[in-house]
CSV table of C-alpha atoms in Angstrom, one decimal:
chain,number,residue,atom,x,y,z
A,311,MET,CA,35.1,39.6,-11.0
A,312,LYS,CA,36.9,37.1,-8.8
A,313,LEU,CA,38.0,40.0,-6.6
A,314,SER,CA,34.6,41.2,-5.5
A,315,PRO,CA,33.6,38.5,-2.9
A,316,MET,CA,37.0,39.1,-1.3
A,317,LEU,CA,36.4,42.8,-1.3
A,318,VAL,CA,33.0,42.3,0.3
A,319,ALA,CA,34.6,40.2,3.0
A,320,ALA,CA,37.3,42.8,3.6
A,321,GLY,CA,34.6,45.5,3.7
A,322,ILE,CA,32.6,43.5,6.3
A,323,LEU,CA,35.7,42.9,8.4
A,324,GLY,CA,36.7,46.6,8.2
A,325,ALA,CA,33.2,47.6,9.2
A,326,PHE,CA,33.3,45.4,12.3
A,327,ALA,CA,36.8,46.7,13.1
A,328,VAL,CA,35.3,50.3,13.1
A,329,PHE,CA,32.4,49.1,15.1
A,330,GLY,CA,34.6,47.5,17.7
A,331,VAL,CA,37.0,50.4,18.0
A,332,GLY,CA,34.0,52.8,18.2
A,333,LEU,CA,32.4,50.8,21.0
A,334,VAL,CA,35.6,50.7,23.0
A,335,ALA,CA,36.3,54.4,22.4
A,336,VAL,CA,32.8,55.4,23.6
A,337,THR,CA,33.1,53.2,26.7
A,338,TYR,CA,36.6,54.5,27.4
A,339,GLY,CA,35.4,58.1,27.1
A,340,MET,CA,32.5,57.5,29.5
A,341,THR,CA,34.5,55.5,32.1
A,342,ALA,CA,37.9,57.3,32.0
A,343,PRO,CA,37.0,60.0,34.6
A,344,MET,CA,35.5,57.4,37.0
A,345,ILE,CA,38.6,55.1,36.6
A,346,ALA,CA,41.0,58.0,37.3
A,347,ALA,CA,38.9,59.0,40.3
A,348,ASN,CA,39.0,55.4,41.6
A,349,GLU,CA,42.7,55.1,41.1
A,350,ARG,CA,43.3,58.3,42.9
A,351,ALA,CA,41.0,57.4,45.8
A,352,ALA,CA,42.7,54.0,46.1
A,353,VAL,CA,46.2,55.6,46.3
A,354,LEU,CA,44.9,58.4,48.7
A,355,ARG,CA,43.3,55.8,51.0
A,356,GLU,CA,46.6,53.8,51.2
A,357,VAL,CA,48.7,57.0,51.7
A,358,ARG,CA,46.4,58.2,54.4
A,359,ALA,CA,46.7,54.9,56.3
A,360,ILE,CA,50.4,55.4,56.8
A,361,LEU,CA,50.4,59.1,57.6
A,362,PRO,CA,50.3,60.5,61.2
A,363,PRO,CA,46.6,60.9,62.2
A,364,GLY,CA,45.0,64.3,61.9
A,365,GLU,CA,44.0,66.6,59.2
A,366,LEU,CA,46.4,67.7,56.5
A,367,ASP,CA,46.3,71.1,54.8
A,368,ASN,CA,47.2,69.8,51.4
A,369,ASP,CA,46.3,67.0,49.0
A,370,PRO,CA,49.3,64.7,49.0
A,371,ILE,CA,48.4,63.3,45.6
A,372,GLU,CA,48.7,66.7,44.0
A,373,ASP,CA,51.7,67.9,46.0
A,374,ARG,CA,54.2,65.4,44.7
A,375,LEU,CA,57.7,65.2,43.3
A,376,GLU,CA,59.1,62.7,41.0
A,377,ILE,CA,62.6,61.2,41.7
A,378,SER,CA,64.6,58.6,40.0
A,379,ASP,CA,66.9,56.1,41.7
A,380,PRO,CA,66.4,52.7,39.9
A,381,VAL,CA,69.0,51.0,42.1
A,382,ARG,CA,67.4,51.7,45.5
A,383,LEU,CA,63.8,52.4,44.5
A,384,GLY,CA,63.4,49.8,41.8
A,385,ALA,CA,61.7,52.0,39.2
A,386,GLN,CA,62.7,54.6,36.7
A,387,VAL,CA,60.4,57.1,38.2
A,388,THR,CA,59.3,57.1,41.8
A,389,GLN,CA,56.5,59.3,43.1
A,390,VAL,CA,57.0,61.2,46.4
A,391,TYR,CA,53.7,62.3,47.9
A,392,ARG,CA,54.1,65.0,50.5
A,393,ALA,CA,51.8,65.6,53.5
A,394,ARG,CA,51.8,69.1,55.0
A,395,ARG,CA,50.5,70.6,58.2
A,396,ASP,CA,50.7,74.4,58.6
A,397,GLY,CA,52.7,74.5,55.4
A,398,ASP,CA,55.5,72.2,56.6
A,399,VAL,CA,56.0,68.8,55.2
A,400,VAL,CA,55.3,66.4,58.0
A,401,ALA,CA,55.8,63.2,56.0
A,402,VAL,CA,56.8,62.0,52.5
A,403,VAL,CA,55.4,58.9,51.0
A,404,LEU,CA,57.4,57.0,48.3
A,405,ASP,CA,56.2,54.2,46.1
A,406,PRO,CA,59.3,52.0,45.6
A,407,VAL,CA,59.1,48.8,43.6
A,408,VAL,CA,60.7,45.6,45.0
A,409,GLY,CA,62.2,43.8,42.0
A,410,ASN,CA,63.7,40.8,43.9
A,411,GLY,CA,60.6,39.3,45.4
A,412,TYR,CA,59.7,35.6,44.8
A,413,SER,CA,57.5,36.2,41.8
A,414,GLY,CA,57.1,39.5,40.0
A,415,PRO,CA,57.5,43.1,41.3
A,416,ILE,CA,56.1,44.1,44.7
A,417,ARG,CA,54.9,47.7,44.8
A,418,LEU,CA,55.2,49.4,48.2
A,419,LEU,CA,54.2,52.6,49.8
A,420,VAL,CA,56.6,53.8,52.4
A,421,SER,CA,56.0,56.9,54.5
A,422,VAL,CA,58.9,58.7,56.2
A,423,LEU,CA,58.2,61.3,58.9
A,424,ALA,CA,60.0,64.5,59.3
A,425,ASP,CA,62.1,63.0,62.2
A,426,GLY,CA,63.4,60.3,59.8
A,427,SER,CA,61.3,57.4,61.3
A,428,LEU,CA,58.9,55.3,59.3
A,429,GLY,CA,55.2,56.3,59.4
A,430,GLY,CA,54.3,53.0,58.0
A,431,VAL,CA,54.7,50.6,55.0
A,432,ARG,CA,52.0,49.0,52.9
A,433,VAL,CA,52.0,46.7,49.9
A,434,LEU,CA,50.1,48.1,46.9
A,435,SER,CA,50.3,45.0,44.7
A,436,HIS,CA,52.3,41.8,44.5
A,437,ARG,CA,52.2,38.3,43.1
A,438,GLU,CA,53.8,36.4,45.9
A,439,THR,CA,52.7,32.8,46.7
A,440,PRO,CA,49.2,32.8,48.4
A,441,GLY,CA,49.5,31.5,51.9
A,442,LEU,CA,53.2,32.1,52.2
A,443,GLY,CA,54.6,35.3,50.8
A,444,ASP,CA,51.3,37.1,50.8
A,445,ARG,CA,51.6,37.7,54.5
A,446,ILE,CA,53.2,41.0,53.6
A,447,GLU,CA,49.6,42.2,53.0
A,448,VAL,CA,48.2,44.0,56.0
A,449,ALA,CA,44.9,42.1,55.4
A,450,ARG,CA,46.6,38.8,56.0
A,451,SER,CA,49.1,39.5,58.8
A,452,ASP,CA,50.4,42.4,60.8
A,453,TRP,CA,54.0,41.8,59.9
A,454,ILE,CA,54.1,44.9,57.8
A,455,LEU,CA,53.0,47.0,60.7
A,456,GLY,CA,56.3,46.2,62.5
A,457,PHE,CA,58.0,48.8,60.4
A,458,SER,CA,56.2,51.7,61.9
A,459,GLY,CA,58.4,53.9,64.1
A,460,ARG,CA,61.6,52.2,62.8
A,461,SER,CA,64.4,54.4,61.4
A,462,LEU,CA,67.9,54.0,60.1
A,463,GLY,CA,69.3,53.9,63.6
A,464,ASN,CA,66.6,51.6,65.0
A,465,PRO,CA,67.6,48.9,64.4
A,466,PRO,CA,71.2,49.8,63.5
A,467,ALA,CA,72.1,49.5,59.8
A,468,GLU,CA,73.6,46.0,60.1
A,469,ASP,CA,70.4,44.7,61.7
A,470,TRP,CA,68.1,45.9,58.9
A,471,GLU,CA,67.7,42.3,57.7
A,472,VAL,CA,65.5,39.4,58.4
A,473,ARG,CA,66.5,37.1,61.2
A,474,ARG,CA,67.8,34.4,58.9
A,475,ASP,CA,70.4,37.0,57.7
A,476,GLY,CA,71.2,38.0,61.2
A,477,GLY,CA,68.9,40.9,61.4
A,478,GLU,CA,65.9,42.0,63.5
A,479,PHE,CA,62.9,41.4,61.3
A,480,ASP,CA,60.9,38.2,61.3
A,481,GLN,CA,60.7,36.1,58.2
A,482,PHE,CA,57.7,33.8,57.6
A,483,THR,CA,57.7,30.1,57.9
A,484,GLY,CA,58.3,28.8,54.4
A,485,ALA,CA,59.0,32.2,53.0
A,486,THR,CA,62.2,34.1,53.5
A,487,ILE,CA,62.7,35.7,50.0
A,488,THR,CA,59.7,37.9,50.2
A,489,PRO,CA,60.3,39.5,53.6
A,490,ARG,CA,64.0,39.8,52.9
A,491,ALA,CA,63.3,41.8,49.7
A,492,VAL,CA,60.8,44.0,51.4
A,493,VAL,CA,63.1,44.8,54.4
A,494,ARG,CA,65.9,45.7,52.1
A,495,ALA,CA,63.6,47.9,49.9
A,496,VAL,CA,62.3,49.7,53.0
A,497,ARG,CA,65.9,50.3,54.1
A,498,GLY,CA,66.8,51.6,50.6
A,499,ALA,CA,63.9,54.0,50.7
A,500,LEU,CA,64.9,55.3,54.2
A,501,GLU,CA,68.5,55.8,53.0
A,502,LEU,CA,67.4,57.7,50.0
A,503,VAL,CA,65.1,60.0,52.0
A,504,ALA,CA,68.0,60.6,54.5
A,505,GLU,CA,70.3,61.6,51.6
A,506,GLN,CA,67.8,63.8,49.8
A,507,ARG,CA,66.1,65.1,52.9
A,508,ALA,CA,66.5,68.7,52.1
A,509,ALA,CA,65.2,68.5,48.6
A,510,LEU,CA,62.2,66.3,49.5
A,511,PHE,CA,61.0,68.1,52.7
A,512,ALA,CA,61.9,71.7,51.7
A,513,ALA,CA,60.8,71.9,48.1
A,514,PRO,CA,57.9,74.3,47.6
A,515,VAL,CA,54.3,73.2,47.0
A,516,VAL,CA,54.0,71.7,43.6
A,517,ALA,CA,50.3,72.3,43.2
A,518,THR,CA,47.7,73.2,45.7
A,519,GLY,CA,44.9,70.7,45.9
A,520,PRO,CA,41.5,71.4,47.4
A,521,SER,CA,42.3,72.6,51.0
A,522,GLU,CA,40.4,71.1,53.9
B,903,MET,CA,17.5,21.8,12.2
B,904,ALA,CA,15.1,20.8,14.9
B,905,ASP,CA,15.1,23.5,17.5
B,906,LYS,CA,15.7,22.3,21.1
B,907,PRO,CA,13.1,23.6,23.5
B,908,ILE,CA,14.2,26.5,25.7
B,909,GLY,CA,14.2,24.3,28.8
B,910,ALA,CA,16.7,22.0,27.2
B,911,LEU,CA,19.0,24.9,26.4
B,912,VAL,CA,18.9,26.0,30.0
B,913,SER,CA,19.5,22.5,31.4
B,914,ASP,CA,22.3,21.9,28.9
B,915,GLY,CA,24.0,25.0,30.0
B,916,LEU,CA,23.7,24.5,33.7
B,917,TRP,CA,24.3,20.7,33.8
B,918,GLY,CA,24.1,18.4,30.7
B,919,ASN,CA,26.7,20.3,28.6
B,920,ASN,CA,28.2,22.4,31.4
B,921,GLN,CA,31.1,24.1,29.7
B,922,ALA,CA,33.5,23.7,32.6
B,923,LEU,CA,32.6,20.2,33.8
B,924,VAL,CA,31.7,18.5,30.6
B,925,ALA,CA,33.2,20.5,27.7
B,926,LEU,CA,36.2,21.4,29.9
B,927,LEU,CA,36.6,24.7,28.2
B,928,GLY,CA,37.9,27.9,29.7
B,929,LEU,CA,40.3,26.1,32.0
B,930,CYS,CA,42.7,29.0,32.0
B,931,PRO,CA,40.5,31.5,33.8
B,932,LEU,CA,38.8,28.7,35.7
B,933,LEU,CA,42.0,27.5,37.3
B,934,ALA,CA,43.7,30.9,37.7
B,935,THR,CA,40.9,32.9,39.3
B,936,THR,CA,39.2,30.4,41.6
B,937,THR,CA,41.3,31.0,44.7
B,938,SER,CA,38.2,32.3,46.5
B,939,ALA,CA,34.4,32.2,46.1
B,940,THR,CA,34.2,35.9,45.5
B,941,ASN,CA,36.9,35.8,42.8
B,942,GLY,CA,35.1,32.9,41.1
B,943,LEU,CA,31.8,34.7,41.2
B,944,GLY,CA,33.3,37.9,39.8
B,945,MET,CA,35.0,36.1,37.0
B,946,GLY,CA,31.9,34.1,36.3
B,947,LEU,CA,29.7,37.2,36.1
B,948,ALA,CA,32.2,38.9,33.8
B,949,THR,CA,32.4,35.9,31.5
B,950,THR,CA,28.6,35.6,31.5
B,951,SER,CA,28.1,39.2,30.5
B,952,VAL,CA,30.6,38.9,27.7
B,953,LEU,CA,29.0,35.6,26.6
B,954,VAL,CA,25.5,37.0,26.4
B,955,LEU,CA,26.6,40.2,24.6
B,956,SER,CA,28.7,38.3,22.1
B,957,ASN,CA,26.1,35.6,21.5
B,958,LEU,CA,23.4,38.3,20.9
B,959,THR,CA,25.7,40.3,18.5
B,960,ILE,CA,26.9,37.3,16.6
B,961,SER,CA,23.3,35.9,16.2
B,962,LEU,CA,22.2,39.3,14.9
B,963,ILE,CA,24.9,39.4,12.3
B,964,ARG,CA,24.9,35.7,11.4
B,965,ASN,CA,23.4,36.3,7.9
B,966,LEU,CA,25.6,39.3,7.2
B,967,VAL,CA,29.0,37.8,7.8
B,968,ARG,CA,30.5,35.7,5.0
B,969,PRO,CA,31.9,32.4,6.2
B,970,GLU,CA,35.5,33.2,5.2
B,971,VAL,CA,35.8,36.2,7.6
B,972,ARG,CA,33.5,34.7,10.2
B,973,LEU,CA,36.2,33.9,12.8
B,974,PRO,CA,38.1,37.2,12.7
B,975,VAL,CA,34.7,39.0,13.0
B,976,PHE,CA,33.8,36.9,16.0
B,977,VAL,CA,37.2,37.6,17.6
B,978,LEU,CA,36.8,41.3,17.0
B,979,VAL,CA,33.3,41.4,18.5
B,980,ILE,CA,34.4,39.4,21.6
B,981,ALA,CA,37.6,41.4,22.1
B,982,SER,CA,35.6,44.6,22.0
B,983,PHE,CA,33.1,43.4,24.6
B,984,VAL,CA,35.8,42.1,26.9
B,985,THR,CA,37.4,45.6,26.8
B,986,VAL,CA,34.1,47.2,27.5
B,987,VAL,CA,33.5,44.9,30.5
B,988,GLU,CA,37.0,45.5,31.7
B,989,LEU,CA,36.6,49.2,31.6
B,990,SER,CA,33.2,49.0,33.3
B,991,MET,CA,34.6,46.9,36.1
B,992,GLN,CA,37.4,49.4,36.6
B,993,ALA,CA,34.8,52.2,36.8
B,994,PHE,CA,32.3,50.5,39.0
B,995,PHE,CA,34.0,47.7,41.0
B,996,TYR,CA,37.6,49.0,41.3
B,997,ASP,CA,38.6,46.9,44.2
B,998,LEU,CA,37.5,43.7,42.4
B,999,TYR,CA,39.3,44.9,39.3
B,1000,LEU,CA,42.5,45.0,41.4
B,1001,VAL,CA,42.0,41.4,42.1
B,1002,LEU,CA,40.7,40.1,38.8
B,1003,GLY,CA,42.3,42.7,36.5
B,1004,ILE,CA,45.1,40.7,35.0
B,1005,PHE,CA,42.7,37.8,34.2
B,1006,LEU,CA,40.0,39.8,32.5
B,1007,PRO,CA,41.7,40.1,29.1
B,1008,LEU,CA,41.9,36.3,29.2
B,1009,ILE,CA,38.2,36.2,28.6
B,1010,THR,CA,39.0,37.0,25.0
B,1011,THR,CA,40.8,33.7,24.7
B,1012,ASN,CA,38.2,31.8,26.6
B,1013,CYS,CA,37.2,29.0,24.2
B,1014,ILE,CA,33.7,28.9,25.7
B,1015,ILE,CA,32.9,32.3,24.1
B,1016,ILE,CA,34.2,31.6,20.6
B,1017,GLY,CA,32.8,28.0,21.0
B,1018,ARG,CA,29.3,29.2,21.7
B,1019,ALA,CA,29.6,31.9,19.0
B,1020,GLU,CA,30.6,29.3,16.4
B,1021,ALA,CA,28.5,26.3,17.5
B,1022,PHE,CA,25.3,28.1,18.6
B,1023,ALA,CA,24.9,31.8,18.1
B,1024,SER,CA,25.9,31.8,14.4
B,1025,LYS,CA,23.1,29.3,13.7
B,1026,ASN,CA,20.3,30.4,15.9
B,1027,ALA,CA,17.9,33.3,16.4
B,1028,PRO,CA,18.9,36.1,18.8
B,1029,ASP,CA,16.5,35.2,21.6
B,1030,ARG,CA,17.7,31.6,21.7
B,1031,ALA,CA,21.3,32.8,21.4
B,1032,VAL,CA,20.9,35.0,24.5
B,1033,ILE,CA,19.3,32.2,26.5
B,1034,ASP,CA,22.1,29.9,25.5
B,1035,GLY,CA,24.7,32.5,26.5
B,1036,LEU,CA,23.0,33.1,29.8
B,1037,ALA,CA,22.6,29.4,30.6
B,1038,MET,CA,26.2,28.5,29.6
B,1039,GLY,CA,27.5,31.6,31.4
B,1040,VAL,CA,25.6,30.9,34.6
B,1041,GLY,CA,26.6,27.2,34.5
B,1042,PHE,CA,30.3,28.3,34.2
B,1043,ALA,CA,29.9,30.9,36.9
B,1044,LEU,CA,28.4,28.4,39.3
B,1045,VAL,CA,31.3,26.0,38.8
B,1046,LEU,CA,33.8,28.9,39.3
B,1047,MET,CA,32.1,29.9,42.5
B,1048,LEU,CA,31.9,26.3,43.8
B,1049,LEU,CA,35.5,25.7,42.9
B,1050,GLY,CA,36.5,29.0,44.5
B,1051,GLY,CA,34.5,28.3,47.6
B,1052,LEU,CA,36.0,24.8,47.9
B,1053,ARG,CA,39.6,26.0,47.5
B,1054,GLU,CA,39.0,29.0,49.8
B,1055,LEU,CA,37.4,26.9,52.6
B,1056,VAL,CA,40.1,24.2,52.5
B,1057,GLY,CA,43.0,26.5,51.8
B,1058,GLN,CA,42.2,29.5,54.0
B,1059,GLY,CA,39.4,28.5,56.2
B,1060,THR,CA,37.1,31.3,55.0
B,1061,LEU,CA,34.2,31.6,52.6
B,1062,PHE,CA,33.2,34.7,50.7
B,1063,TYR,CA,36.1,36.6,52.2
B,1064,GLN,CA,36.0,40.1,50.8
B,1065,ALA,CA,32.5,39.5,49.3
B,1066,HIS,CA,31.7,43.2,49.9
B,1067,LEU,CA,34.2,44.1,47.1
B,1068,LEU,CA,31.8,42.6,44.6
B,1069,LEU,CA,28.3,42.7,46.3
B,1070,GLY,CA,28.5,45.9,48.3
B,1071,GLU,CA,28.7,46.5,52.1
B,1072,ALA,CA,25.5,44.5,52.7
B,1073,ALA,CA,27.4,41.3,51.8
B,1074,ARG,CA,29.9,41.6,54.6
B,1075,GLY,CA,27.6,39.3,56.5
B,1076,LEU,CA,28.2,36.6,53.9
B,1077,SER,CA,31.8,36.2,54.9
B,1078,PHE,CA,32.4,33.1,56.9
B,1079,SER,CA,35.5,32.0,58.7
B,1080,LEU,CA,36.6,28.8,60.5
B,1081,GLY,CA,38.5,31.0,62.9
B,1082,PRO,CA,42.0,32.4,63.1
B,1083,ASP,CA,43.5,29.1,64.3
B,1084,PHE,CA,42.7,27.3,61.1
B,1085,GLN,CA,46.0,26.9,59.3
B,1086,GLY,CA,44.6,25.8,56.0
B,1087,ALA,CA,46.0,23.4,53.4
B,1088,LEU,CA,48.1,25.6,51.2
B,1089,LEU,CA,47.9,23.0,48.4
B,1090,ALA,CA,44.2,24.0,47.8
B,1091,ILE,CA,45.1,27.6,47.0
B,1092,LEU,CA,48.1,26.7,44.7
B,1093,PRO,CA,47.5,25.7,41.1
B,1094,PRO,CA,47.7,22.0,41.7
B,1095,GLY,CA,44.8,22.4,44.1
B,1096,ALA,CA,42.7,23.8,41.3
B,1097,PHE,CA,43.2,20.7,39.2
B,1098,ILE,CA,42.5,18.4,42.0
B,1099,ALA,CA,39.3,20.2,43.1
B,1100,LEU,CA,38.1,20.4,39.5
B,1101,GLY,CA,38.7,16.7,39.1
B,1102,LEU,CA,36.7,16.0,42.2
B,1103,LEU,CA,33.8,18.2,40.9
B,1104,ILE,CA,33.8,16.4,37.6
B,1105,ALA,CA,33.9,13.0,39.3
B,1106,LEU,CA,31.0,14.1,41.5
B,1107,LYS,CA,29.0,15.1,38.5
B,1108,ASN,CA,29.6,11.8,36.8
B,1109,VAL,CA,28.5,9.9,39.9
B,1110,ILE,CA,25.3,11.9,40.1
B,1111,ASP,CA,24.6,11.4,36.4
B,1112,LYS,CA,25.2,7.6,36.8
B,1113,ARG,CA,22.8,7.4,39.7
B,1114,VAL,CA,20.1,9.3,37.8
B,1115,ARG,CA,20.5,7.0,34.8
B,1116,GLN,CA,20.2,3.9,37.0
B,1117,ARG,CA,17.1,5.2,38.7
B,1118,GLN,CA,15.5,6.0,35.4
B,1119,ALA,CA,16.4,2.6,34.1
B,1120,VAL,CA,14.9,1.0,37.2
B,1121,ARG,CA,11.7,3.1,36.8
B,1122,ARG,CA,11.5,2.2,33.1
B,1123,SER,CA,11.8,-1.5,33.8
B,1124,VAL,CA,9.3,-1.3,36.7
B,1125,ALA,CA,6.9,0.5,34.3
B,1126,ALA,CA,7.5,-2.0,31.6
B,1127,GLY,CA,7.0,-4.9,34.0
B,1128,ALA,CA,3.8,-3.4,35.4
B,1129,GLN,CA,2.2,-2.8,32.1
B,1130,PRO,CA,1.2,-6.3,31.0
B,1131,THR,CA,-0.3,-7.3,34.4
B,1132,GLY,CA,-2.0,-3.9,34.8
């Protein structure tokens, strides 16, 4: 008879566990499509910003490849979004992860045009120091815009560093580690695209999104 | 138990027993998210909605739950609501979620919520529990917003920067800036700035409380002195 209050308590606890899981499951079911659409729209907005202007005839989010180069791209799997015009790939957009920032990973988007130059670089997320390292964000400073149009020969390979390391790119007052890591990661992405150029630019359409 | 009038519940939540300034609960989200007024307001609203929902639920089930499993049940209820709020924010305010996302699960461990569940909701009727949750939540949200605004203004020279992420395009006009030349005091944005600003707010509240008490005392003595002659 001593067991029964304990069983009642366990029953109540179990009932609330079921209630809690049910509530979360229903909410998840209702919000999942909206969340997926939001995530997709956010990536597409960022990708669009660093592609050459003008209409594309594919959906870069659908037409993507997955590559793996943890050393240069910082992640086990890196997405390569491809933008096409008249069927040809005019730019590829990679999402490398910078592991050696000041605090935590920095997720980048890097677009490389067909001629090997950079279409642009953006920061997707980071946890750098507010007021110092966060000037890599386009909302806080236009430093990141300085990459547009650069390529592996411009500046030459040995100048792909921040000024403190003898290179061409500015660091920030009070923050060298963050820009140094970003500059090296962008160079790594450029090198990778140059190496795998044929595979990335020539591979056939993966899936056709809604055409415009 | 003598029930406090509704007005006292509200003024306790907003001022007298303000959870952030008097009880000093919920410091983790308080200090982590208040780098701008918008972030503070967003975190405050999320906390308030969890607090109201959890107070309501816990008050409804207060006679059902046996004392020995009370705390695990409260934690279950709170964690469920936090997840619901997190998913909803991801669905409806995605940009704000990107800013506050990593702090939202912290609401589960926010002592204010379990504190109000244990100290108030589990002993009071649902309507009073909801009012308590709302008052405590709004009081907390106001402090978050004030602290965020203070740190943002001193540290960045802006106020309600990116308010449109939370309040829609119409709120763009709310954003205020001291101009691009304002360098800002970095300290205010960094964690120590949060402690300093919170300390200043608490000191301010204590000064105001003291003034009010003195004035009441003066009024009382004046009234007492006036009576015999009158």
